[in-house]
DNA sequence: AACCATTTTGCAAGCGTTTGCAAAAAGATA
DNA sequence: TATCTTTTTGCAAACGCTTGCAAAATGGTT
């Protein structure tokens, strides 16, 4: 034993003894099952309170009950993006007496697969997987065992998957259209991490907006990023070093836009006077950057909330598998864009 | 059963059969125990890999083994403060094959107690409790069962507690001294949440710096806050409405400083020309506020890292209870402070 | 070969809970 | 009172794993 048991470790057997019933009757009371007389139920409830009984989660789960634990798989918990999504998740879980078992994968595929398999072994009642890296490695297995899961900000392997995403294509289209309507014709694009469908869709939206406005797509104006600040910084440097640099930049998330801002400041470029900038996400820092960032708002809190609600509904009624949802994005006008200089 | 078992649910019995040994031998291999022949050990290891065996955590924990789960108790996971601490925690856990079970209490004492008791029932191997609200409600119980825990950014009930905190008194002292040395004599103070020892110590440091410089403490210049942005905003309004308003404000954290900044902007006050401002924490937004905030850096990542390492060492060797640590704070000069206007 | 010490292995019990099913109890009806 | 139906209760098995201890195997010494 890693630690010593004490007299405060009250089990279902103790409650049964105290109430003068069998432990299976206590179980029926704890789990709100029927076939318990009201008087018996009351007697057991009081014994539980008197003794301060807390169900042992591992035993309950092993014995086939609900653990009331949701597995949450993320790359990294320390970003504002993730903080916002978690806010929504936490709100819903708290009102349903569920807890979170958190796994951080640091973007590694093997970790992702291993964790999913481990959690689906009964430890968790369901899974929330944020920005899944390689869903094809485990979706079939989850489905084969009818294990509830919801993917967040990424689609799965086919139309039967359950996911909550944002309208990334439309958001990329709107960001680019906004710049075009201001008069920009050379619009740089710093992509997100291209493993992610969100990054790919935002790029497609960018391309579609250019095409729809009769502006040819210049491959030189597209640099590959990875959603991290430094790739925004470096992407902005690459774009400014072009023979014909852009008059505006659309970064695939606010964090990379922040990096681009830093580069612009170092090159003594004023935003938006010398160069316009649009981000994506509308994480909390977007509003406090200098200048406050014009960005595409992705409803992250709502995504977390909705995904969690869908998952809990699915757990509650296993016959009702939820349908995927795509939430709208919204252009948030702040102060980082203006007419091109010349 | 909440979900159906499938052929992919490999148990220790399957591995034993595949390797031609008993399941207790498999257990010895899985847990790196001695008294297994090298050839047997190799045979079992290959069978495990062949079958893709994953230990069932709940069974292992219930049977008295290590769950390799750390319970993490926080008020709210969506703040940058918490994101930074978690970064440190995650770094250490990842290299030790431990996972996090996350409980968010939203500052409620009853939730805190209930979670601690639940997790100490064997589900977690140890506990990290960030900004504990009411440690006296459960510390005795944890100690009685020699259950490993580390408090973060709060001391416990006596000198035998295990905690990692920052030098809040010194930080408050340094922040106030910095303003005094710039020439400020009326220095407003927006406190943190006074349930927290960090808030109390920062206030004591403020008072001590004033006294040591022969400046009387004016109670009107101290307004009570709660570490949330809105209390910084309101606190700043209260201070500016005084008959003799301050020429500088020291907010007990950066988030409240951000709120004060907003209020100053609404009152058309320039920072630092019209009024100086110091925060505390140096969370990531401090550097990108306008102007970039002068603040006391609390080494949050290091706190998370150290606390986690201490906890894992304690779990690994139960006879070696770690000693508490106080990490130094550091004044970070940015652009929110200057000489008083007159 | 006999004896002793050490290593290896497997049996059996147990962890705390859920649940299928049989037995007991209760209530209704003829 | 006998019979039938429904409700209530408890027994027993099971979940997947760890571990104490006895038995078996191995190796070394006389």
Tab-separated table of C-alpha atoms in Angstrom, chain B residues 12-338:
chain	number	residue	atom	x	y	z
B	12	UNK	CA	-3.458	-9.117	-17.304
B	13	UNK	CA	-5.021	-12.587	-17.639
B	14	UNK	CA	-4.699	-12.436	-21.421
B	15	UNK	CA	-1.049	-11.488	-21.186
B	16	UNK	CA	-0.429	-14.292	-18.714
B	17	UNK	CA	-1.995	-16.818	-21.029
B	18	UNK	CA	-0.066	-15.498	-24.023
B	19	UNK	CA	3.230	-15.659	-22.166
B	20	UNK	CA	2.482	-18.956	-20.446
B	21	UNK	CA	2.881	-17.640	-16.897
B	22	UNK	CA	0.603	-16.671	-14.026
B	23	UNK	CA	-0.940	-13.231	-13.863
B	24	UNK	CA	1.021	-12.467	-10.716
B	25	UNK	CA	4.210	-12.889	-12.724
B	26	UNK	CA	2.854	-10.449	-15.285
B	27	UNK	CA	2.121	-8.039	-12.467
B	28	UNK	CA	5.693	-8.347	-11.254
B	29	UNK	CA	6.964	-7.554	-14.744
B	30	UNK	CA	4.580	-4.642	-15.253
B	31	UNK	CA	5.649	-3.102	-11.967
B	32	UNK	CA	9.373	-3.815	-12.380
B	33	UNK	CA	9.478	-6.033	-9.309
B	34	UNK	CA	12.377	-8.486	-8.798
B	35	UNK	CA	12.057	-12.274	-8.568
B	36	UNK	CA	11.389	-12.778	-12.252
B	37	UNK	CA	13.849	-14.617	-14.454
B	38	UNK	CA	15.246	-12.447	-17.258
B	39	UNK	CA	13.956	-14.840	-19.908
B	40	UNK	CA	10.527	-14.876	-18.334
B	41	UNK	CA	10.559	-11.132	-18.070
B	42	UNK	CA	11.389	-10.817	-21.756
B	43	UNK	CA	8.673	-13.264	-22.738
B	44	UNK	CA	6.070	-11.349	-20.752
B	45	UNK	CA	7.208	-7.984	-22.091
B	46	UNK	CA	6.841	-9.205	-25.655
B	47	UNK	CA	3.418	-10.623	-24.965
B	48	UNK	CA	2.366	-7.280	-23.512
B	49	UNK	CA	3.521	-5.417	-26.597
B	50	UNK	CA	2.018	-7.977	-28.929
B	51	UNK	CA	-1.379	-7.650	-27.269
B	52	UNK	CA	-1.186	-3.915	-26.680
B	53	UNK	CA	-1.840	-4.316	-22.968
B	54	UNK	CA	-2.774	-1.229	-20.978
B	55	UNK	CA	-3.097	-1.527	-17.226
B	56	UNK	CA	-6.547	-0.750	-15.897
B	57	UNK	CA	-5.926	2.148	-13.561
B	58	UNK	CA	-8.913	1.669	-11.353
B	59	UNK	CA	-8.167	-1.951	-10.756
B	60	UNK	CA	-4.552	-1.236	-10.021
B	61	UNK	CA	-5.425	1.526	-7.609
B	62	UNK	CA	-8.124	-0.511	-5.875
B	63	UNK	CA	-5.774	-3.412	-5.460
B	64	UNK	CA	-3.304	-1.214	-3.685
B	65	UNK	CA	-0.928	-0.207	-6.429
B	66	UNK	CA	0.007	3.238	-7.661
B	67	UNK	CA	-2.504	4.985	-9.894
B	68	UNK	CA	0.152	7.358	-11.269
B	69	UNK	CA	-2.405	10.093	-11.015
B	70	UNK	CA	-1.858	13.419	-9.308
B	71	UNK	CA	-4.893	15.273	-8.045
B	72	UNK	CA	-4.768	18.984	-8.895
B	73	UNK	CA	-7.148	21.269	-7.064
B	74	UNK	CA	-7.599	24.791	-8.462
B	75	UNK	CA	-10.190	27.564	-8.274
B	76	UNK	CA	-10.327	28.090	-12.010
B	77	UNK	CA	-8.164	26.809	-14.826
B	78	UNK	CA	-8.804	29.604	-17.313
B	79	UNK	CA	-6.489	32.317	-15.968
B	80	UNK	CA	-2.942	33.053	-17.129
B	81	UNK	CA	-1.781	32.759	-13.557
B	82	UNK	CA	-3.030	29.205	-13.446
B	83	UNK	CA	-1.797	28.533	-16.971
B	84	UNK	CA	1.742	29.432	-15.921
B	85	UNK	CA	1.681	27.274	-12.798
B	86	UNK	CA	0.249	24.409	-14.789
B	87	UNK	CA	3.041	24.742	-17.328
B	88	UNK	CA	5.514	23.916	-14.592
B	89	UNK	CA	3.385	21.089	-13.247
B	90	UNK	CA	2.916	19.576	-16.685
B	91	UNK	CA	6.606	19.713	-17.508
B	92	UNK	CA	7.492	17.610	-14.498
B	93	UNK	CA	4.604	15.168	-14.701
B	94	UNK	CA	5.242	14.435	-18.362
B	95	UNK	CA	8.738	13.241	-17.684
B	96	UNK	CA	7.497	10.978	-14.905
B	97	UNK	CA	4.583	9.244	-16.619
B	98	UNK	CA	2.006	10.771	-14.278
B	99	UNK	CA	-1.381	12.181	-15.234
B	100	UNK	CA	-3.542	14.890	-13.769
B	101	UNK	CA	-7.002	14.611	-12.359
B	102	UNK	CA	-8.281	18.150	-12.312
B	103	UNK	CA	-10.796	19.565	-9.864
B	104	UNK	CA	-12.019	23.131	-10.102
B	105	UNK	CA	-13.582	24.467	-6.930
B	106	UNK	CA	-14.554	28.008	-8.007
B	107	UNK	CA	-13.333	29.123	-4.558
B	108	UNK	CA	-15.882	27.111	-2.625
B	109	UNK	CA	-14.720	25.628	0.670
B	110	UNK	CA	-17.154	22.727	0.700
B	111	UNK	CA	-16.079	21.670	-2.776
B	112	UNK	CA	-12.456	21.880	-1.748
B	113	UNK	CA	-12.921	19.579	1.239
B	114	UNK	CA	-15.047	17.087	-0.630
B	115	UNK	CA	-12.554	16.809	-3.481
B	116	UNK	CA	-9.568	16.390	-1.215
B	117	UNK	CA	-11.264	13.588	0.661
B	118	UNK	CA	-12.366	11.907	-2.552
B	119	UNK	CA	-8.964	12.016	-4.158
B	120	UNK	CA	-7.149	10.858	-1.077
B	121	UNK	CA	-9.276	7.707	-1.134
B	122	UNK	CA	-6.754	6.060	-3.386
B	123	UNK	CA	-7.673	7.567	-6.708
B	124	UNK	CA	-4.619	9.809	-6.699
B	125	UNK	CA	-1.136	9.102	-5.475
B	126	UNK	CA	-0.775	12.657	-4.217
B	127	UNK	CA	-2.309	16.110	-4.262
B	128	UNK	CA	-1.320	19.533	-5.506
B	129	UNK	CA	-3.596	22.182	-4.008
B	130	UNK	CA	-3.314	25.656	-5.547
B	131	UNK	CA	-4.385	28.623	-3.400
B	132	UNK	CA	-6.115	26.371	-0.850
B	133	UNK	CA	-9.054	28.087	0.735
B	134	UNK	CA	-9.442	26.155	3.941
B	135	UNK	CA	-6.525	23.785	4.485
B	136	UNK	CA	-7.362	23.297	8.167
B	137	UNK	CA	-10.431	21.326	7.099
B	138	UNK	CA	-8.381	18.490	5.677
B	139	UNK	CA	-4.709	18.792	6.443
B	140	UNK	CA	-4.972	16.796	9.658
B	141	UNK	CA	-6.728	14.002	7.835
B	142	UNK	CA	-4.133	13.943	5.055
B	143	UNK	CA	-1.341	13.839	7.600
B	144	UNK	CA	-2.973	11.124	9.672
B	145	UNK	CA	-2.865	8.884	6.652
B	146	UNK	CA	0.566	10.096	5.503
B	147	UNK	CA	-0.983	11.123	2.240
B	148	UNK	CA	1.423	13.242	0.151
B	149	UNK	CA	0.307	16.771	-0.717
B	150	UNK	CA	1.884	20.102	-1.560
B	151	UNK	CA	0.172	23.469	-1.146
B	152	UNK	CA	0.930	26.067	-3.794
B	153	UNK	CA	0.916	29.818	-3.132
B	154	UNK	CA	-0.530	29.447	0.331
B	155	UNK	CA	0.860	28.223	3.626
B	156	UNK	CA	-1.028	25.594	5.586
B	157	UNK	CA	-1.809	25.350	9.270
B	158	UNK	CA	1.656	25.146	10.795
B	159	UNK	CA	5.351	24.758	10.118
B	160	UNK	CA	4.963	21.073	9.313
B	161	UNK	CA	3.049	21.795	6.176
B	162	UNK	CA	4.543	21.331	2.751
B	163	UNK	CA	4.142	24.363	0.552
B	164	UNK	CA	5.715	26.322	-2.254
B	165	UNK	CA	5.102	30.047	-2.066
B	166	UNK	CA	6.719	33.252	-3.238
B	167	UNK	CA	8.192	36.011	-1.092
B	168	UNK	CA	5.019	38.077	-1.159
B	169	UNK	CA	5.963	40.340	1.717
B	170	UNK	CA	9.245	41.173	0.046
B	171	UNK	CA	7.510	41.678	-3.289
B	172	UNK	CA	5.014	44.100	-1.787
B	173	UNK	CA	7.862	45.850	-0.040
B	174	UNK	CA	9.876	46.148	-3.258
B	175	UNK	CA	6.944	47.395	-5.309
B	176	UNK	CA	6.197	50.100	-2.792
B	177	UNK	CA	9.863	51.032	-2.347
B	178	UNK	CA	10.201	51.418	-6.121
B	179	UNK	CA	7.373	53.949	-6.127
B	180	UNK	CA	8.718	55.738	-3.065
B	181	UNK	CA	12.158	56.018	-4.672
B	182	UNK	CA	10.539	57.581	-7.734
B	183	UNK	CA	9.219	60.230	-5.374
B	184	UNK	CA	5.644	59.051	-4.782
B	185	UNK	CA	4.244	59.696	-1.320
B	186	UNK	CA	0.573	58.983	-1.854
B	187	UNK	CA	0.515	55.410	-3.003
B	188	UNK	CA	-2.786	53.660	-3.411
B	189	UNK	CA	-3.068	49.930	-2.696
B	190	UNK	CA	-5.646	47.588	-4.140
B	191	UNK	CA	-5.424	44.379	-2.123
B	192	UNK	CA	-5.928	40.841	-3.316
B	193	UNK	CA	-8.471	38.420	-1.871
B	194	UNK	CA	-7.807	38.680	1.828
B	195	UNK	CA	-8.565	35.009	2.496
B	196	UNK	CA	-5.223	34.415	0.791
B	197	UNK	CA	-2.010	34.766	2.703
B	198	UNK	CA	-0.396	36.117	-0.472
B	199	UNK	CA	-2.794	39.076	-0.428
B	200	UNK	CA	-2.157	39.703	3.247
B	201	UNK	CA	1.634	39.475	2.898
B	202	UNK	CA	1.696	41.861	-0.059
B	203	UNK	CA	-0.288	44.374	1.967
B	204	UNK	CA	2.067	43.955	4.930
B	205	UNK	CA	5.030	44.548	2.631
B	206	UNK	CA	3.385	47.731	1.357
B	207	UNK	CA	2.841	48.984	4.902
B	208	UNK	CA	6.349	48.084	5.988
B	209	UNK	CA	7.944	49.926	3.058
B	210	UNK	CA	5.953	53.048	3.858
B	211	UNK	CA	6.901	52.852	7.534
B	212	UNK	CA	10.565	52.214	6.778
B	213	UNK	CA	10.580	55.392	4.690
B	214	UNK	CA	8.874	57.440	7.366
B	215	UNK	CA	5.634	57.703	5.411
B	216	UNK	CA	2.513	57.184	7.494
B	217	UNK	CA	0.068	54.534	6.295
B	218	UNK	CA	-3.172	56.222	5.203
B	219	UNK	CA	-6.044	53.679	5.503
B	220	UNK	CA	-7.989	55.610	2.836
B	221	UNK	CA	-5.336	54.599	0.309
B	222	UNK	CA	-6.018	50.907	0.886
B	223	UNK	CA	-9.029	49.412	-0.885
B	224	UNK	CA	-9.999	45.770	-0.675
B	225	UNK	CA	-9.926	43.791	-3.923
B	226	UNK	CA	-10.372	40.111	-4.815
B	227	UNK	CA	-7.756	39.448	-7.534
B	228	UNK	CA	-10.436	39.844	-10.265
B	229	UNK	CA	-10.209	42.526	-12.938
B	230	UNK	CA	-13.395	44.289	-11.980
B	231	UNK	CA	-12.243	44.819	-8.390
B	232	UNK	CA	-9.135	46.529	-9.812
B	233	UNK	CA	-11.330	48.766	-11.934
B	234	UNK	CA	-13.563	49.661	-9.000
B	235	UNK	CA	-10.678	49.989	-6.581
B	236	UNK	CA	-9.001	52.466	-8.928
B	237	UNK	CA	-12.232	54.466	-9.114
B	238	UNK	CA	-12.464	54.583	-5.319
B	239	UNK	CA	-8.857	55.763	-5.061
B	240	UNK	CA	-9.277	58.482	-7.709
B	241	UNK	CA	-12.406	59.778	-5.997
B	242	UNK	CA	-10.501	60.542	-2.790
B	243	UNK	CA	-10.125	64.175	-1.703
B	244	UNK	CA	-6.377	63.593	-2.013
B	245	UNK	CA	-6.005	60.894	-4.657
B	246	UNK	CA	-2.805	58.850	-5.006
B	247	UNK	CA	-0.103	59.620	-7.551
B	248	UNK	CA	0.645	55.931	-7.881
B	249	UNK	CA	-1.232	52.672	-7.430
B	250	UNK	CA	0.080	49.256	-6.443
B	251	UNK	CA	-2.396	46.534	-7.387
B	252	UNK	CA	-1.919	43.118	-5.797
B	253	UNK	CA	-1.970	41.337	-9.141
B	254	UNK	CA	-1.672	42.113	-12.843
B	255	UNK	CA	-5.275	41.305	-13.601
B	256	UNK	CA	-6.486	43.998	-11.181
B	257	UNK	CA	-3.809	46.351	-12.572
B	258	UNK	CA	-5.383	45.753	-15.984
B	259	UNK	CA	-8.742	46.779	-14.548
B	260	UNK	CA	-7.188	49.901	-13.018
B	261	UNK	CA	-5.627	50.727	-16.416
B	262	UNK	CA	-9.044	50.621	-18.001
B	263	UNK	CA	-10.436	52.987	-15.387
B	264	UNK	CA	-7.523	55.389	-15.851
B	265	UNK	CA	-8.086	55.352	-19.598
B	266	UNK	CA	-11.762	56.212	-19.062
B	267	UNK	CA	-10.770	59.063	-16.764
B	268	UNK	CA	-8.316	60.262	-19.449
B	269	UNK	CA	-5.362	59.679	-17.192
B	270	UNK	CA	-2.056	58.829	-18.858
B	271	UNK	CA	0.027	56.086	-17.361
B	272	UNK	CA	2.695	56.718	-16.154
B	273	UNK	CA	2.666	60.491	-16.777
B	274	UNK	CA	-0.426	61.227	-14.690
B	275	UNK	CA	-0.400	58.200	-12.448
B	276	UNK	CA	2.011	55.336	-11.963
B	277	UNK	CA	0.943	51.716	-11.723
B	278	UNK	CA	2.579	48.542	-10.454
B	279	UNK	CA	1.107	45.065	-10.644
B	280	UNK	CA	2.147	41.691	-9.225
B	281	UNK	CA	2.698	38.254	-10.856
B	282	UNK	CA	4.122	39.132	-14.287
B	283	UNK	CA	1.628	36.948	-16.111
B	284	UNK	CA	2.083	37.088	-19.905
B	285	UNK	CA	-0.312	40.001	-20.484
B	286	UNK	CA	1.735	42.318	-18.246
B	287	UNK	CA	4.273	42.792	-21.039
B	288	UNK	CA	1.679	43.537	-23.710
B	289	UNK	CA	-0.538	45.947	-21.834
B	290	UNK	CA	-0.315	49.582	-22.995
B	291	UNK	CA	1.902	50.737	-21.423
B	292	UNK	CA	3.787	47.503	-20.588
B	293	UNK	CA	3.328	46.956	-16.884
B	294	UNK	CA	5.987	47.317	-14.224
B	295	UNK	CA	5.319	44.418	-11.922
B	296	UNK	CA	6.640	42.019	-9.327
B	297	UNK	CA	7.462	38.741	-10.944
B	298	UNK	CA	6.252	35.699	-9.100
B	299	UNK	CA	7.961	32.645	-10.560
B	300	UNK	CA	4.793	30.729	-11.260
B	301	UNK	CA	6.217	28.154	-13.652
B	302	UNK	CA	8.983	27.438	-11.180
B	303	UNK	CA	6.444	27.127	-8.366
B	304	UNK	CA	4.511	24.546	-10.318
B	305	UNK	CA	7.673	22.703	-11.254
B	306	UNK	CA	9.099	22.636	-7.780
B	307	UNK	CA	5.870	21.687	-6.044
B	308	UNK	CA	5.396	18.801	-8.429
B	309	UNK	CA	8.924	17.572	-8.034
B	310	UNK	CA	8.605	17.705	-4.256
B	311	UNK	CA	5.370	15.771	-4.412
B	312	UNK	CA	6.756	13.063	-6.679
B	313	UNK	CA	9.832	12.700	-4.467
B	314	UNK	CA	7.566	12.307	-1.439
B	315	UNK	CA	5.429	9.689	-3.176
B	316	UNK	CA	8.563	7.857	-4.268
B	317	UNK	CA	10.021	7.837	-0.770
B	318	UNK	CA	7.285	8.191	1.853
B	319	UNK	CA	9.836	8.586	4.650
B	320	UNK	CA	11.197	11.744	3.097
B	321	UNK	CA	8.642	14.469	3.678
B	322	UNK	CA	9.844	17.571	1.823
B	323	UNK	CA	10.412	20.966	3.428
B	324	UNK	CA	8.483	24.060	2.404
B	325	UNK	CA	10.075	26.495	-0.021
B	326	UNK	CA	9.682	30.241	-0.517
B	327	UNK	CA	10.796	31.452	-3.941
B	328	UNK	CA	12.051	35.019	-4.449
B	329	UNK	CA	10.061	37.656	-6.290
B	330	UNK	CA	11.691	40.144	-8.647
B	331	UNK	CA	10.822	43.698	-9.662
B	332	UNK	CA	10.333	43.816	-13.442
B	333	UNK	CA	10.777	47.349	-14.766
B	334	UNK	CA	8.623	48.175	-17.703
B	335	UNK	CA	6.844	51.450	-18.596
B	336	UNK	CA	3.987	51.999	-16.177
B	337	UNK	CA	5.890	53.972	-13.530
B	338	UNK	CA	7.626	57.351	-13.535
